[in-house]
mmCIF file of N, CA and C in Angstrom:
data_model
loop_
_atom_site.group_PDB
_atom_site.id
_atom_site.type_symbol
_atom_site.label_atom_id
_atom_site.label_comp_id
_atom_site.label_asym_id
_atom_site.label_seq_id
_atom_site.Cartn_x
_atom_site.Cartn_y
_atom_site.Cartn_z
ATOM 1 N N UNK A 1358 0.848 -1.183 0.000
ATOM 2 C CA UNK A 1358 0.000 0.000 0.000
ATOM 3 C C UNK A 1358 0.890 1.243 0.000
ATOM 4 N N UNK A 1359 0.518 2.238 -0.814
ATOM 5 C CA UNK A 1359 1.283 3.474 -0.785
ATOM 6 C C UNK A 1359 0.642 4.459 0.189
ATOM 7 N N UNK A 1360 1.335 5.535 0.470
ATOM 8 C CA UNK A 1360 0.886 6.506 1.459
ATOM 9 C C UNK A 1360 -0.434 7.141 1.049
ATOM 10 N N UNK A 1361 -0.563 7.470 -0.221
ATOM 11 C CA UNK A 1361 -1.787 8.095 -0.696
ATOM 12 C C UNK A 1361 -2.997 7.205 -0.419
ATOM 13 N N UNK A 1362 -2.906 5.924 -0.734
ATOM 14 C CA UNK A 1362 -4.008 4.992 -0.473
ATOM 15 C C UNK A 1362 -4.280 4.855 1.025
ATOM 16 N N UNK A 1363 -3.215 4.809 1.820
ATOM 17 C CA UNK A 1363 -3.370 4.727 3.271
ATOM 18 C C UNK A 1363 -4.197 5.899 3.787
ATOM 19 N N UNK A 1364 -3.854 7.092 3.341
ATOM 20 C CA UNK A 1364 -4.581 8.278 3.776
ATOM 21 C C UNK A 1364 -6.027 8.246 3.284
ATOM 22 N N UNK A 1365 -6.209 7.948 1.995
ATOM 23 C CA UNK A 1365 -7.563 7.894 1.421
ATOM 24 C C UNK A 1365 -8.431 6.863 2.143
ATOM 25 N N UNK A 1366 -7.861 5.682 2.431
ATOM 26 C CA UNK A 1366 -8.607 4.627 3.118
ATOM 27 C C UNK A 1366 -9.038 5.040 4.519
ATOM 28 N N UNK A 1367 -8.395 6.081 5.049
ATOM 29 C CA UNK A 1367 -8.727 6.568 6.384
ATOM 30 C C UNK A 1367 -9.423 7.927 6.337
ATOM 31 N N UNK A 1368 -10.004 8.242 5.182
ATOM 32 C CA UNK A 1368 -10.824 9.436 5.052
ATOM 33 C C UNK A 1368 -10.060 10.733 4.915
ATOM 34 N N UNK A 1369 -8.798 10.656 4.539
ATOM 35 C CA UNK A 1369 -7.977 11.859 4.410
ATOM 36 C C UNK A 1369 -7.653 12.060 2.932
ATOM 37 N N UNK A 1370 -8.287 13.061 2.331
ATOM 38 C CA UNK A 1370 -8.021 13.323 0.923
ATOM 39 C C UNK A 1370 -6.602 13.865 0.782
ATOM 40 N N UNK A 1371 -6.024 13.647 -0.377
ATOM 41 C CA UNK A 1371 -4.661 14.112 -0.574
ATOM 42 C C UNK A 1371 -4.412 14.454 -2.024
ATOM 43 N N UNK A 1372 -3.408 15.249 -2.214
ATOM 44 C CA UNK A 1372 -3.008 15.712 -3.538
ATOM 45 C C UNK A 1372 -1.538 15.358 -3.719
ATOM 46 N N UNK A 1373 -1.220 14.720 -4.823
ATOM 47 C CA UNK A 1373 0.160 14.338 -5.116
ATOM 48 C C UNK A 1373 0.579 15.041 -6.389
ATOM 49 N N UNK A 1374 1.629 15.819 -6.273
ATOM 50 C CA UNK A 1374 2.079 16.628 -7.406
ATOM 51 C C UNK A 1374 2.307 15.785 -8.650
ATOM 52 N N UNK A 1375 3.017 14.691 -8.510
ATOM 53 C CA UNK A 1375 3.333 13.860 -9.678
ATOM 54 C C UNK A 1375 2.098 13.237 -10.303
ATOM 55 N N UNK A 1376 1.070 13.018 -9.509
ATOM 56 C CA UNK A 1376 -0.160 12.402 -10.002
ATOM 57 C C UNK A 1376 -1.178 13.450 -10.439
ATOM 58 N N UNK A 1377 -1.306 14.526 -9.671
ATOM 59 C CA UNK A 1377 -2.402 15.462 -9.854
ATOM 60 C C UNK A 1377 -2.040 16.770 -10.549
ATOM 61 N N UNK A 1378 -0.772 17.063 -10.699
ATOM 62 C CA UNK A 1378 -0.334 18.276 -11.379
ATOM 63 C C UNK A 1378 -0.529 18.096 -12.874
ATOM 64 N N UNK A 1379 -1.256 19.017 -13.471
ATOM 65 C CA UNK A 1379 -1.532 18.930 -14.903
ATOM 66 C C UNK A 1379 -0.666 19.931 -15.659
ATOM 67 N N UNK A 1380 -0.441 19.673 -16.931
ATOM 68 C CA UNK A 1380 0.421 20.531 -17.744
ATOM 69 C C UNK A 1380 0.025 21.998 -17.684
ATOM 70 N N UNK A 1381 -1.262 22.286 -17.611
ATOM 71 C CA UNK A 1381 -1.720 23.671 -17.585
ATOM 72 C C UNK A 1381 -1.605 24.334 -16.226
ATOM 73 N N UNK A 1382 -1.339 23.539 -15.196
ATOM 74 C CA UNK A 1382 -1.208 24.094 -13.856
ATOM 75 C C UNK A 1382 0.059 24.930 -13.759
ATOM 76 N N UNK A 1383 0.054 25.846 -12.828
ATOM 77 C CA UNK A 1383 1.197 26.727 -12.636
ATOM 78 C C UNK A 1383 1.773 26.531 -11.242
ATOM 79 N N UNK A 1384 2.890 27.158 -11.015
ATOM 80 C CA UNK A 1384 3.476 27.140 -9.675
ATOM 81 C C UNK A 1384 2.491 27.757 -8.692
ATOM 82 N N UNK A 1385 1.719 28.728 -9.157
ATOM 83 C CA UNK A 1385 0.698 29.350 -8.306
ATOM 84 C C UNK A 1385 -0.302 28.309 -7.814
ATOM 85 N N UNK A 1386 -0.686 27.365 -8.681
ATOM 86 C CA UNK A 1386 -1.622 26.305 -8.307
ATOM 87 C C UNK A 1386 -1.079 25.498 -7.134
ATOM 88 N N UNK A 1387 0.179 25.110 -7.233
ATOM 89 C CA UNK A 1387 0.802 24.333 -6.153
ATOM 90 C C UNK A 1387 0.952 25.199 -4.902
ATOM 91 N N UNK A 1388 1.352 26.448 -5.083
ATOM 92 C CA UNK A 1388 1.506 27.354 -3.940
ATOM 93 C C UNK A 1388 0.203 27.500 -3.179
ATOM 94 N N UNK A 1389 -0.889 27.678 -3.907
ATOM 95 C CA UNK A 1389 -2.194 27.809 -3.267
ATOM 96 C C UNK A 1389 -2.603 26.516 -2.573
ATOM 97 N N UNK A 1390 -2.293 25.393 -3.197
ATOM 98 C CA UNK A 1390 -2.615 24.104 -2.574
ATOM 99 C C UNK A 1390 -1.874 23.954 -1.246
ATOM 100 N N UNK A 1391 -0.619 24.332 -1.232
ATOM 101 C CA UNK A 1391 0.169 24.250 0.007
ATOM 102 C C UNK A 1391 -0.405 25.194 1.051
ATOM 103 N N UNK A 1392 -0.662 26.439 0.668
ATOM 104 C CA UNK A 1392 -1.204 27.434 1.612
ATOM 105 C C UNK A 1392 -2.542 26.994 2.208
ATOM 106 N N UNK A 1393 -3.349 26.294 1.413
ATOM 107 C CA UNK A 1393 -4.679 25.892 1.856
ATOM 108 C C UNK A 1393 -4.718 24.501 2.484
ATOM 109 N N UNK A 1394 -3.567 23.898 2.649
ATOM 110 C CA UNK A 1394 -3.492 22.564 3.236
ATOM 111 C C UNK A 1394 -3.638 22.631 4.747
ATOM 112 N N UNK A 1395 -4.109 21.540 5.302
ATOM 113 C CA UNK A 1395 -4.172 21.438 6.751
ATOM 114 C C UNK A 1395 -2.863 20.894 7.313
ATOM 115 N N UNK A 1396 -2.133 20.174 6.484
ATOM 116 C CA UNK A 1396 -0.862 19.587 6.903
ATOM 117 C C UNK A 1396 0.065 19.520 5.698
ATOM 118 N N UNK A 1397 1.355 19.738 5.923
ATOM 119 C CA UNK A 1397 2.366 19.563 4.892
ATOM 120 C C UNK A 1397 3.276 18.427 5.341
ATOM 121 N N UNK A 1398 3.279 17.326 4.613
ATOM 122 C CA UNK A 1398 4.142 16.193 4.935
ATOM 123 C C UNK A 1398 5.296 16.197 3.953
ATOM 124 N N UNK A 1399 6.496 16.275 4.471
ATOM 125 C CA UNK A 1399 7.690 16.243 3.619
ATOM 126 C C UNK A 1399 8.320 14.866 3.714
ATOM 127 N N UNK A 1400 8.318 14.150 2.605
ATOM 128 C CA UNK A 1400 9.040 12.882 2.535
ATOM 129 C C UNK A 1400 10.479 13.243 2.227
ATOM 130 N N UNK A 1401 11.285 13.264 3.266
ATOM 131 C CA UNK A 1401 12.645 13.773 3.181
ATOM 132 C C UNK A 1401 13.613 12.677 2.761
ATOM 133 N N UNK A 1402 14.488 13.027 1.816
ATOM 134 C CA UNK A 1402 15.471 12.077 1.294
ATOM 135 C C UNK A 1402 16.603 12.857 0.652
ATOM 136 N N UNK A 1403 17.611 12.144 0.193
ATOM 137 C CA UNK A 1403 18.705 12.785 -0.542
ATOM 138 C C UNK A 1403 18.163 13.506 -1.773
ATOM 139 N N UNK A 1404 17.198 12.897 -2.467
ATOM 140 C CA UNK A 1404 16.618 13.551 -3.638
ATOM 141 C C UNK A 1404 15.877 14.825 -3.260
ATOM 142 N N UNK A 1405 15.144 14.798 -2.169
ATOM 143 C CA UNK A 1405 14.423 15.992 -1.722
ATOM 144 C C UNK A 1405 15.406 17.114 -1.404
ATOM 145 N N UNK A 1406 16.535 16.763 -0.788
ATOM 146 C CA UNK A 1406 17.541 17.768 -0.439
ATOM 147 C C UNK A 1406 18.086 18.478 -1.670
ATOM 148 N N UNK A 1407 18.074 17.814 -2.805
ATOM 149 C CA UNK A 1407 18.616 18.379 -4.039
ATOM 150 C C UNK A 1407 17.598 19.198 -4.827
ATOM 151 N N UNK A 1408 16.359 19.164 -4.405
ATOM 152 C CA UNK A 1408 15.280 19.801 -5.163
ATOM 153 C C UNK A 1408 15.014 21.224 -4.686
ATOM 154 N N UNK A 1409 15.220 22.187 -5.579
ATOM 155 C CA UNK A 1409 14.884 23.568 -5.249
ATOM 156 C C UNK A 1409 13.380 23.740 -5.081
ATOM 157 N N UNK A 1410 12.615 22.958 -5.827
ATOM 158 C CA UNK A 1410 11.173 23.074 -5.739
ATOM 159 C C UNK A 1410 10.664 22.620 -4.373
ATOM 160 N N UNK A 1411 11.261 21.573 -3.824
ATOM 161 C CA UNK A 1411 10.863 21.101 -2.493
ATOM 162 C C UNK A 1411 11.148 22.186 -1.458
ATOM 163 N N UNK A 1412 12.285 22.844 -1.579
ATOM 164 C CA UNK A 1412 12.613 23.936 -0.654
ATOM 165 C C UNK A 1412 11.579 25.051 -0.775
ATOM 166 N N UNK A 1413 11.165 25.348 -2.003
ATOM 167 C CA UNK A 1413 10.160 26.389 -2.218
ATOM 168 C C UNK A 1413 8.831 25.999 -1.580
ATOM 169 N N UNK A 1414 8.402 24.747 -1.766
ATOM 170 C CA UNK A 1414 7.158 24.281 -1.149
ATOM 171 C C UNK A 1414 7.251 24.357 0.371
ATOM 172 N N UNK A 1415 8.377 23.955 0.908
ATOM 173 C CA UNK A 1415 8.595 23.998 2.350
ATOM 174 C C UNK A 1415 8.550 25.439 2.851
ATOM 175 N N UNK A 1416 9.154 26.355 2.108
ATOM 176 C CA UNK A 1416 9.143 27.771 2.464
ATOM 177 C C UNK A 1416 7.708 28.302 2.487
ATOM 178 N N UNK A 1417 6.910 27.912 1.505
ATOM 179 C CA UNK A 1417 5.511 28.350 1.446
ATOM 180 C C UNK A 1417 4.750 27.815 2.658
ATOM 181 N N UNK A 1418 4.924 26.541 2.961
ATOM 182 C CA UNK A 1418 4.242 25.948 4.118
ATOM 183 C C UNK A 1418 4.662 26.648 5.405
ATOM 184 N N UNK A 1419 5.954 26.851 5.563
ATOM 185 C CA UNK A 1419 6.494 27.472 6.770
ATOM 186 C C UNK A 1419 5.966 28.900 6.927
ATOM 187 N N UNK A 1420 6.046 29.683 5.860
ATOM 188 C CA UNK A 1420 5.627 31.088 5.935
ATOM 189 C C UNK A 1420 4.112 31.232 6.029
ATOM 190 N N UNK A 1421 3.373 30.197 5.661
ATOM 191 C CA UNK A 1421 1.909 30.225 5.746
ATOM 192 C C UNK A 1421 1.396 29.583 7.035
ATOM 193 N N UNK A 1422 2.308 29.218 7.923
ATOM 194 C CA UNK A 1422 1.958 28.572 9.196
ATOM 195 C C UNK A 1422 1.204 27.263 9.015
ATOM 196 N N UNK A 1423 1.522 26.560 7.936
ATOM 197 C CA UNK A 1423 0.969 25.231 7.718
ATOM 198 C C UNK A 1423 1.814 24.256 8.528
ATOM 199 N N UNK A 1424 1.219 23.503 9.432
ATOM 200 C CA UNK A 1424 1.999 22.537 10.205
ATOM 201 C C UNK A 1424 2.756 21.569 9.291
ATOM 202 N N UNK A 1425 3.974 21.272 9.669
ATOM 203 C CA UNK A 1425 4.866 20.444 8.849
ATOM 204 C C UNK A 1425 5.236 19.187 9.619
ATOM 205 N N UNK A 1426 5.140 18.050 8.944
ATOM 206 C CA UNK A 1426 5.583 16.768 9.472
ATOM 207 C C UNK A 1426 6.578 16.190 8.480
ATOM 208 N N UNK A 1427 7.725 15.751 8.966
ATOM 209 C CA UNK A 1427 8.732 15.158 8.098
ATOM 210 C C UNK A 1427 8.723 13.641 8.251
ATOM 211 N N UNK A 1428 8.739 12.969 7.123
ATOM 212 C CA UNK A 1428 8.812 11.510 7.057
ATOM 213 C C UNK A 1428 10.139 11.201 6.374
ATOM 214 N N UNK A 1429 11.184 10.934 7.172
ATOM 215 C CA UNK A 1429 12.540 10.767 6.654
ATOM 216 C C UNK A 1429 12.717 9.337 6.146
ATOM 217 N N UNK A 1430 12.793 9.189 4.810
ATOM 218 C CA UNK A 1430 12.800 7.850 4.221
ATOM 219 C C UNK A 1430 14.189 7.276 3.984
ATOM 220 N N UNK A 1431 15.222 8.068 4.218
ATOM 221 C CA UNK A 1431 16.577 7.518 4.207
ATOM 222 C C UNK A 1431 17.348 8.189 5.341
ATOM 223 N N UNK A 1432 18.588 7.990 5.418
ATOM 224 C CA UNK A 1432 19.370 8.483 6.549
ATOM 225 C C UNK A 1432 19.903 9.888 6.298
ATOM 226 N N UNK A 1433 19.114 10.741 5.682
ATOM 227 C CA UNK A 1433 19.548 12.090 5.337
ATOM 228 C C UNK A 1433 19.423 13.023 6.536
ATOM 229 N N UNK A 1434 20.504 13.732 6.806
ATOM 230 C CA UNK A 1434 20.482 14.747 7.851
ATOM 231 C C UNK A 1434 19.904 16.034 7.290
ATOM 232 N N UNK A 1435 19.245 16.809 8.151
ATOM 233 C CA UNK A 1435 18.765 18.115 7.730
ATOM 234 C C UNK A 1435 19.963 19.034 7.565
ATOM 235 N N UNK A 1436 20.008 19.726 6.439
ATOM 236 C CA UNK A 1436 21.097 20.650 6.148
ATOM 237 C C UNK A 1436 20.524 21.940 5.579
ATOM 238 N N UNK A 1437 21.294 23.034 5.706
ATOM 239 C CA UNK A 1437 20.925 24.301 5.092
ATOM 240 C C UNK A 1437 19.531 24.750 5.474
ATOM 241 N N UNK A 1438 18.750 25.143 4.457
ATOM 242 C CA UNK A 1438 17.388 25.619 4.709
ATOM 243 C C UNK A 1438 16.523 24.549 5.356
ATOM 244 N N UNK A 1439 16.769 23.286 5.009
ATOM 245 C CA UNK A 1439 15.982 22.214 5.615
ATOM 246 C C UNK A 1439 16.178 22.196 7.128
ATOM 247 N N UNK A 1440 17.398 22.384 7.585
ATOM 248 C CA UNK A 1440 17.671 22.417 9.017
ATOM 249 C C UNK A 1440 16.923 23.575 9.665
ATOM 250 N N UNK A 1441 16.963 24.737 9.022
ATOM 251 C CA UNK A 1441 16.263 25.912 9.550
ATOM 252 C C UNK A 1441 14.766 25.641 9.685
ATOM 253 N N UNK A 1442 14.154 25.100 8.642
ATOM 254 C CA UNK A 1442 12.706 24.884 8.625
ATOM 255 C C UNK A 1442 12.251 23.697 9.480
ATOM 256 N N UNK A 1443 13.075 22.664 9.578
ATOM 257 C CA UNK A 1443 12.607 21.398 10.144
ATOM 258 C C UNK A 1443 13.136 21.060 11.529
ATOM 259 N N UNK A 1444 14.113 21.797 12.037
ATOM 260 C CA UNK A 1444 14.769 21.403 13.288
ATOM 261 C C UNK A 1444 13.815 21.238 14.462
ATOM 262 N N UNK A 1445 12.751 22.009 14.515
ATOM 263 C CA UNK A 1445 11.820 21.927 15.640
ATOM 264 C C UNK A 1445 10.476 21.313 15.258
ATOM 265 N N UNK A 1446 10.392 20.736 14.059
ATOM 266 C CA UNK A 1446 9.133 20.162 13.581
ATOM 267 C C UNK A 1446 9.101 18.661 13.875
ATOM 268 N N UNK A 1447 7.897 18.107 14.028
ATOM 269 C CA UNK A 1447 7.809 16.660 14.246
ATOM 270 C C UNK A 1447 8.361 15.887 13.054
ATOM 271 N N UNK A 1448 8.997 14.770 13.350
ATOM 272 C CA UNK A 1448 9.637 13.977 12.301
ATOM 273 C C UNK A 1448 9.510 12.493 12.638
ATOM 274 N N UNK A 1449 9.324 11.709 11.590
ATOM 275 C CA UNK A 1449 9.263 10.254 11.731
ATOM 276 C C UNK A 1449 10.463 9.675 10.997
ATOM 277 N N UNK A 1450 11.256 8.876 11.697
ATOM 278 C CA UNK A 1450 12.408 8.213 11.091
ATOM 279 C C UNK A 1450 11.936 6.915 10.450
ATOM 280 N N UNK A 1451 11.898 6.910 9.114
ATOM 281 C CA UNK A 1451 11.387 5.738 8.383
ATOM 282 C C UNK A 1451 12.473 5.071 7.552
ATOM 283 N N UNK A 1452 13.727 5.256 7.929
ATOM 284 C CA UNK A 1452 14.822 4.717 7.125
ATOM 285 C C UNK A 1452 14.895 3.194 7.131
ATOM 286 N N UNK A 1453 14.313 2.551 8.118
ATOM 287 C CA UNK A 1453 14.318 1.087 8.164
ATOM 288 C C UNK A 1453 13.278 0.485 7.225
ATOM 289 N N UNK A 1454 12.484 1.330 6.625
ATOM 290 C CA UNK A 1454 11.433 0.900 5.703
ATOM 291 C C UNK A 1454 10.200 1.747 5.925
ATOM 292 N N UNK A 1455 9.896 2.637 4.985
ATOM 293 C CA UNK A 1455 8.755 3.547 5.169
ATOM 294 C C UNK A 1455 7.454 2.838 5.518
ATOM 295 N N UNK A 1456 7.192 1.693 4.884
ATOM 296 C CA UNK A 1456 5.933 0.994 5.141
ATOM 297 C C UNK A 1456 5.823 0.533 6.591
ATOM 298 N N UNK A 1457 6.956 0.367 7.283
ATOM 299 C CA UNK A 1457 6.934 -0.025 8.694
ATOM 300 C C UNK A 1457 6.472 1.122 9.593
ATOM 301 N N UNK A 1458 6.492 2.326 9.069
ATOM 302 C CA UNK A 1458 6.124 3.517 9.845
ATOM 303 C C UNK A 1458 4.809 4.143 9.401
ATOM 304 N N UNK A 1459 4.085 3.481 8.494
ATOM 305 C CA UNK A 1459 2.828 4.043 7.999
ATOM 306 C C UNK A 1459 1.815 4.244 9.122
ATOM 307 N N UNK A 1460 1.744 3.318 10.074
ATOM 308 C CA UNK A 1460 0.796 3.473 11.177
ATOM 309 C C UNK A 1460 1.125 4.708 12.004
ATOM 310 N N UNK A 1461 2.411 4.929 12.247
ATOM 311 C CA UNK A 1461 2.831 6.114 13.000
ATOM 312 C C UNK A 1461 2.500 7.387 12.221
ATOM 313 N N UNK A 1462 2.737 7.355 10.918
ATOM 314 C CA UNK A 1462 2.410 8.504 10.071
ATOM 315 C C UNK A 1462 0.916 8.807 10.139
ATOM 316 N N UNK A 1463 0.102 7.788 9.978
ATOM 317 C CA UNK A 1463 -1.342 7.975 10.015
ATOM 318 C C UNK A 1463 -1.786 8.522 11.364
ATOM 319 N N UNK A 1464 -1.215 8.003 12.436
ATOM 320 C CA UNK A 1464 -1.568 8.484 13.768
ATOM 321 C C UNK A 1464 -1.192 9.953 13.936
ATOM 322 N N UNK A 1465 0.016 10.333 13.520
ATOM 323 C CA UNK A 1465 0.452 11.731 13.641
ATOM 324 C C UNK A 1465 -0.420 12.661 12.803
ATOM 325 N N UNK A 1466 -0.739 12.246 11.588
ATOM 326 C CA UNK A 1466 -1.584 13.058 10.712
ATOM 327 C C UNK A 1466 -2.972 13.227 11.330
ATOM 328 N N UNK A 1467 -3.521 12.150 11.844
ATOM 329 C CA UNK A 1467 -4.846 12.202 12.455
ATOM 330 C C UNK A 1467 -4.862 13.156 13.641
ATOM 331 N N UNK A 1468 -3.847 13.083 14.476
ATOM 332 C CA UNK A 1468 -3.750 13.980 15.627
ATOM 333 C C UNK A 1468 -3.643 15.429 15.155
ATOM 334 N N UNK A 1469 -2.809 15.660 14.154
ATOM 335 C CA UNK A 1469 -2.634 17.025 13.649
ATOM 336 C C UNK A 1469 -3.925 17.555 13.034
ATOM 337 N N UNK A 1470 -4.652 16.733 12.317
ATOM 338 C CA UNK A 1470 -5.925 17.166 11.727
ATOM 339 C C UNK A 1470 -6.967 17.442 12.800
ATOM 340 N N UNK A 1471 -6.986 16.620 13.836
ATOM 341 C CA UNK A 1471 -7.933 16.828 14.926
ATOM 342 C C UNK A 1471 -7.687 18.150 15.631
ATOM 343 N N UNK A 1472 -6.444 18.594 15.611
ATOM 344 C CA UNK A 1472 -6.090 19.877 16.212
ATOM 345 C C UNK A 1472 -6.276 21.022 15.222
ATOM 346 N N UNK A 1473 -6.662 20.696 13.986
ATOM 347 C CA UNK A 1473 -6.831 21.727 12.979
ATOM 348 C C UNK A 1473 -5.518 22.155 12.369
ATOM 349 N N UNK A 1474 -4.501 21.316 12.488
ATOM 350 C CA UNK A 1474 -3.200 21.645 11.942
ATOM 351 C C UNK A 1474 -3.086 21.172 10.495
ATOM 352 N N UNK A 1475 -1.956 21.500 9.825
ATOM 353 C CA UNK A 1475 -1.713 21.122 8.436
ATOM 354 C C UNK A 1475 -0.340 20.490 8.251
ATOM 355 N N UNK A 1476 -0.144 19.704 7.155
ATOM 356 C CA UNK A 1476 1.122 19.021 6.852
ATOM 357 C C UNK A 1476 1.405 18.970 5.360
ATOM 358 N N UNK A 1477 2.659 19.011 4.918
ATOM 359 C CA UNK A 1477 3.028 18.779 3.504
ATOM 360 C C UNK A 1477 4.149 17.769 3.393
ATOM 361 N N UNK A 1478 3.997 16.790 2.512
ATOM 362 C CA UNK A 1478 5.066 15.859 2.237
ATOM 363 C C UNK A 1478 5.614 16.169 0.883
ATOM 364 N N UNK A 1479 6.550 15.464 0.507
ATOM 365 C CA UNK A 1479 7.215 15.703 -0.741
ATOM 366 C C UNK A 1479 6.306 15.538 -1.951
ATOM 367 N N UNK A 1480 5.110 15.051 -1.819
ATOM 368 C CA UNK A 1480 4.148 15.003 -2.935
ATOM 369 C C UNK A 1480 2.695 14.731 -2.576
ATOM 370 N N UNK A 1481 2.213 15.044 -1.400
ATOM 371 C CA UNK A 1481 0.810 14.768 -1.067
ATOM 372 C C UNK A 1481 0.154 15.983 -0.411
ATOM 373 N N UNK A 1482 -1.009 16.348 -0.831
ATOM 374 C CA UNK A 1482 -1.799 17.347 -0.103
ATOM 375 C C UNK A 1482 -3.111 16.670 0.266
ATOM 376 N N UNK A 1483 -3.353 16.467 1.540
ATOM 377 C CA UNK A 1483 -4.532 15.720 1.961
ATOM 378 C C UNK A 1483 -5.389 16.544 2.894
ATOM 379 N N UNK A 1484 -6.598 16.615 2.665
ATOM 380 C CA UNK A 1484 -7.737 17.135 3.407
ATOM 381 C C UNK A 1484 -7.515 18.437 4.137
ATOM 382 N N UNK A 1485 -6.924 19.314 3.687
ATOM 383 C CA UNK A 1485 -5.997 19.151 2.567
ATOM 384 C C UNK A 1485 -4.615 18.924 3.138
ATOM 385 N N UNK A 1486 -4.050 17.781 2.897
ATOM 386 C CA UNK A 1486 -2.683 17.495 3.306
ATOM 387 C C UNK A 1486 -1.859 17.534 2.041
ATOM 388 N N UNK A 1487 -0.771 18.212 2.111
ATOM 389 C CA UNK A 1487 0.105 18.269 0.954
ATOM 390 C C UNK A 1487 1.342 17.456 1.248
ATOM 391 N N UNK A 1488 1.693 16.595 0.362
ATOM 392 C CA UNK A 1488 2.872 15.775 0.539
ATOM 393 C C UNK A 1488 3.688 15.813 -0.722
ATOM 394 N N UNK A 1489 4.976 15.862 -0.579
ATOM 395 C CA UNK A 1489 5.845 15.873 -1.735
ATOM 396 C C UNK A 1489 6.818 14.727 -1.618
ATOM 397 N N UNK A 1490 6.928 13.933 -2.664
ATOM 398 C CA UNK A 1490 7.851 12.816 -2.690
ATOM 399 C C UNK A 1490 8.679 12.921 -3.943
ATOM 400 N N UNK A 1491 9.972 13.074 -3.800
ATOM 401 C CA UNK A 1491 10.865 13.100 -4.957
ATOM 402 C C UNK A 1491 11.500 11.742 -5.103
ATOM 403 N N UNK A 1492 11.438 11.181 -6.308
ATOM 404 C CA UNK A 1492 12.052 9.885 -6.558
ATOM 405 C C UNK A 1492 13.510 10.066 -6.916
#
């Protein structure tokens, strides 16, 4: 099961850039989706660290006071802007296998939504949670 299905199966709608971004969409579309999200989940990895777009999405979430949850899928340390944005944010260490931490992710997201908070991942915006996943 992937994260998107896990969230959907538990009543949490989500938006995935790679799946839901259409050719006619603009950066403004994604920016608005992030700003209007209840949660921003960042699937953090070496690839995410290299992406300027991920940093931009994170900056939008941070400056819009969208709650941020990090799901670290490899052993990547926070560096540079990521360290600034994420050092005090909740994080799940999923380097032993992301699927082993899906229950923890779902629990954290549910708690954050119940509090009216928001999250963005590297490619998902659900209820509205935004998550971003870079391959």
